[in-house]
Structures are given as structure tokens and as C-alpha cells.
Amino acid sequence: MTTLTATEALAKRDELVENGYTIVPGVMPKAMVDELRAWSDDLFTRLEVDPKVRYQGSDIHAWTPRKWTAMDREADQRDFPDPIAERIVDLPAQKEVCRRLQLEGLTPDDAVLILSKPGYGPPLYWHQDYTNWNSPAATTPWPTRIFLSYYLTDTTRENGCLRIIPGTHRKRHALHDILPDAHQEELQAVDDLSHPAFADYPDAVDVPLEAGDLIIADARIMHAAYPNQTPQHRTLLLMWHHAFRFPNRPSWWTGEIPEAVRNADPDAEYERSRTPKKYIA
């Protein structure tokens, strides 16, 4: 397990704030990675890829039993409770990393999304996953919504590694004005890989990872993935979390606070939207 020094943790936290993501190597033990690979592989022997999520590869939700008991829904093959989800969400090494990065108020959704690009699967389009663009929370310099993810195999450009455009969580990019909303019908229906959603951009970076590395990213960051040009699944486990209860700033924040955040009404409610609005310049 990776142990971060105070200096390393500070650098990782600053990287998350400035670039929109950071990587902590070797957080998930190899034995657990192997166990989860076998668990997820078993799921994919029984499930076919739904054509509507072909660019994601799959869209399976494994919920912690503690969360599932509080929800009124019926389990099916792609939406179900599983004790293993609780072990992933509560992984001690992961919690320790988040503590050292001072991700205050961290609250998990208590679900693990299993996103597996099958062999020879297509690329994942450029998108950002934030849904609170109508709120002044969209302009905070620090993240308020993050994902924690692990790949279960080493990733490279060949098998569909992650791509990110650093800084797009806080700065407007050309893609913000031309992309359909993430994961909605219009974008899922695009069948032309020359569409801007699949294009190369000079400010994009490849993010190859080793199995068990933890990547933490701001929900506002623009990201995509290469196609899988191998016959093997390339599987990702992703967990959504809230952090830094808005409009409170992190205890360690000493930088400027945007006026919209300073003047925000903590009791106000805003209509959810996946479309970036005035709060990203």
C-alpha cells in the first residue's frame, strides 16, 4: 500500500485543485484487485453490452447493502446490492489517502459503477459529469463532487486508457459549447467517430494507470478514453462522492473565493443541469 508523506499529500491535493485530478499509486492491494477482476469478469460472462452505452462499455451499479435497504427499488442484473461494494467504498487505505489529502466532508454515494470496455470496444466520448451547473457551487476553486476510481488491469493507449484535459473543471474549453449533455440520448446516439466528441485536442493528456492505482477527479473535468484495441475487457470501478459541503470552504483554503460563492444562499435549491452555464469562464 502506498503511504503518503505530508508533503506528498499536499502536492496531490494541490494537483486535484489545479489540474482537476490526481493519482495515488498502489492504493488497492493486488489480492483485492485480483478478486474484483474475477468478480467483474463473472458479471460480464452473463451480461451483454447494452448498445445504448456502447461507448462507456457497460453501466452496472453495485450498491452497498446499507444503502440498498434505504432505497425503494427492485434488483436486476445491472442494479443490485452486493457486500463487495461496501468493501470497496470502505477500503481503509483509500480512506487514509482521502484523510491525508484533507478531503473534508467526504460522503460516498455508496455505489460502485462497473464500467468495462469490452475487447475491441469503441472510444469513450469527451464529456464532464457535473450536474449542478446552475448553482454557484459550479465556480468553487475546490471540488465539491469527485469520483474515486480503480482500473483492474494496467491501462495503456492500446487498451483504452483515460484521457483528460487538465484545468477544464474551472476554465471553459471549446468542448463546453459544442458537446451534447453527457450520457444522454443525443450523445449516445452519435455514430460518427469524426464528431468533435471523439477528436484529438492538443491540450489533452493520456493517463495510463496500473491496476490498483487510485485516481481522484473533479466531476467537472473534461475526460474521455481511447478505444480498446485488445481482445480483453478493460474494467473500471468508479465511486461518486460529495466533498466540502457547499458553501463552506475547505479549512485549509487560503486563496481567493469567488463572489458567487461568498454570497451564496446555503438554503437555495437549483435545477439540475449537465450544461455548463455562467459559472465557468
Short mmCIF file of N, CA and C in Angstrom, two decimals, residues 61-83 85-86 109-111:
data_model
loop_
_atom_site.label_atom_id
_atom_site.label_comp_id
_atom_site.label_asym_id
_atom_site.label_seq_id
_atom_site.Cartn_x
_atom_site.Cartn_y
_atom_site.Cartn_z
N HIS A 61 -24.46 -0.98 -11.67
CA HIS A 61 -24.36 -0.37 -10.35
C HIS A 61 -24.46 -1.45 -9.27
N ALA A 62 -23.39 -1.61 -8.50
CA ALA A 62 -23.40 -2.48 -7.33
C ALA A 62 -23.48 -1.57 -6.10
N TRP A 63 -24.54 -1.70 -5.32
CA TRP A 63 -24.79 -0.83 -4.18
C TRP A 63 -24.36 -1.50 -2.88
N THR A 64 -23.95 -0.67 -1.92
CA THR A 64 -23.70 -1.22 -0.59
C THR A 64 -25.04 -1.66 0.00
N PRO A 65 -25.07 -2.78 0.72
CA PRO A 65 -26.33 -3.21 1.34
C PRO A 65 -26.94 -2.16 2.25
N ARG A 66 -26.12 -1.38 2.95
CA ARG A 66 -26.66 -0.35 3.85
C ARG A 66 -27.44 0.72 3.08
N LYS A 67 -26.99 1.02 1.84
CA LYS A 67 -27.70 1.99 1.01
C LYS A 67 -28.93 1.36 0.38
N TRP A 68 -28.78 0.13 -0.07
CA TRP A 68 -29.87 -0.54 -0.79
C TRP A 68 -31.11 -0.67 0.09
N THR A 69 -30.92 -0.95 1.37
CA THR A 69 -32.06 -1.12 2.26
C THR A 69 -32.86 0.17 2.43
N ALA A 70 -32.23 1.31 2.13
CA ALA A 70 -32.91 2.59 2.27
C ALA A 70 -33.58 3.03 0.97
N MET A 71 -33.40 2.25 -0.10
CA MET A 71 -33.95 2.62 -1.40
C MET A 71 -35.11 1.71 -1.76
N ASP A 72 -36.09 2.27 -2.42
CA ASP A 72 -37.26 1.51 -2.84
C ASP A 72 -37.10 1.14 -4.31
N ARG A 73 -36.42 0.04 -4.58
CA ARG A 73 -36.21 -0.37 -5.96
C ARG A 73 -36.02 -1.87 -6.02
N GLU A 74 -36.25 -2.40 -7.20
CA GLU A 74 -36.11 -3.83 -7.43
C GLU A 74 -34.74 -4.11 -8.04
N ALA A 75 -34.06 -5.13 -7.56
CA ALA A 75 -32.76 -5.51 -8.11
C ALA A 75 -32.93 -6.16 -9.47
N ASP A 76 -31.95 -5.94 -10.34
CA ASP A 76 -31.87 -6.67 -11.59
C ASP A 76 -30.40 -6.92 -11.87
N GLN A 77 -30.08 -7.40 -13.06
CA GLN A 77 -28.70 -7.80 -13.35
C GLN A 77 -27.73 -6.63 -13.41
N ARG A 78 -28.26 -5.43 -13.62
CA ARG A 78 -27.39 -4.26 -13.76
C ARG A 78 -27.53 -3.26 -12.62
N ASP A 79 -28.32 -3.62 -11.61
CA ASP A 79 -28.58 -2.70 -10.49
C ASP A 79 -28.93 -3.55 -9.27
N PHE A 80 -28.00 -3.71 -8.36
CA PHE A 80 -28.20 -4.69 -7.30
C PHE A 80 -27.31 -4.37 -6.10
N PRO A 81 -27.67 -4.90 -4.91
CA PRO A 81 -26.80 -4.76 -3.75
C PRO A 81 -25.75 -5.88 -3.73
N ASP A 82 -24.57 -5.57 -3.19
CA ASP A 82 -23.53 -6.58 -3.07
C ASP A 82 -22.58 -6.18 -1.94
N PRO A 83 -22.34 -7.06 -0.97
CA PRO A 83 -21.43 -6.72 0.12
C PRO A 83 -20.05 -6.28 -0.34
N ALA A 85 -19.35 -4.25 -2.60
CA ALA A 85 -19.36 -2.80 -2.83
C ALA A 85 -18.97 -2.05 -1.57
N GLU A 86 -19.44 -2.56 -0.43
CA GLU A 86 -19.11 -1.92 0.85
C GLU A 86 -17.61 -2.02 1.13
N ASP A 109 -21.66 8.05 -2.36
CA ASP A 109 -23.00 7.66 -2.81
C ASP A 109 -23.32 6.23 -2.41
N ASP A 110 -22.31 5.49 -2.02
CA ASP A 110 -22.45 4.08 -1.62
C ASP A 110 -22.84 3.18 -2.77
N ALA A 111 -22.28 3.46 -3.92
CA ALA A 111 -22.47 2.60 -5.09
C ALA A 111 -21.14 2.50 -5.83
#
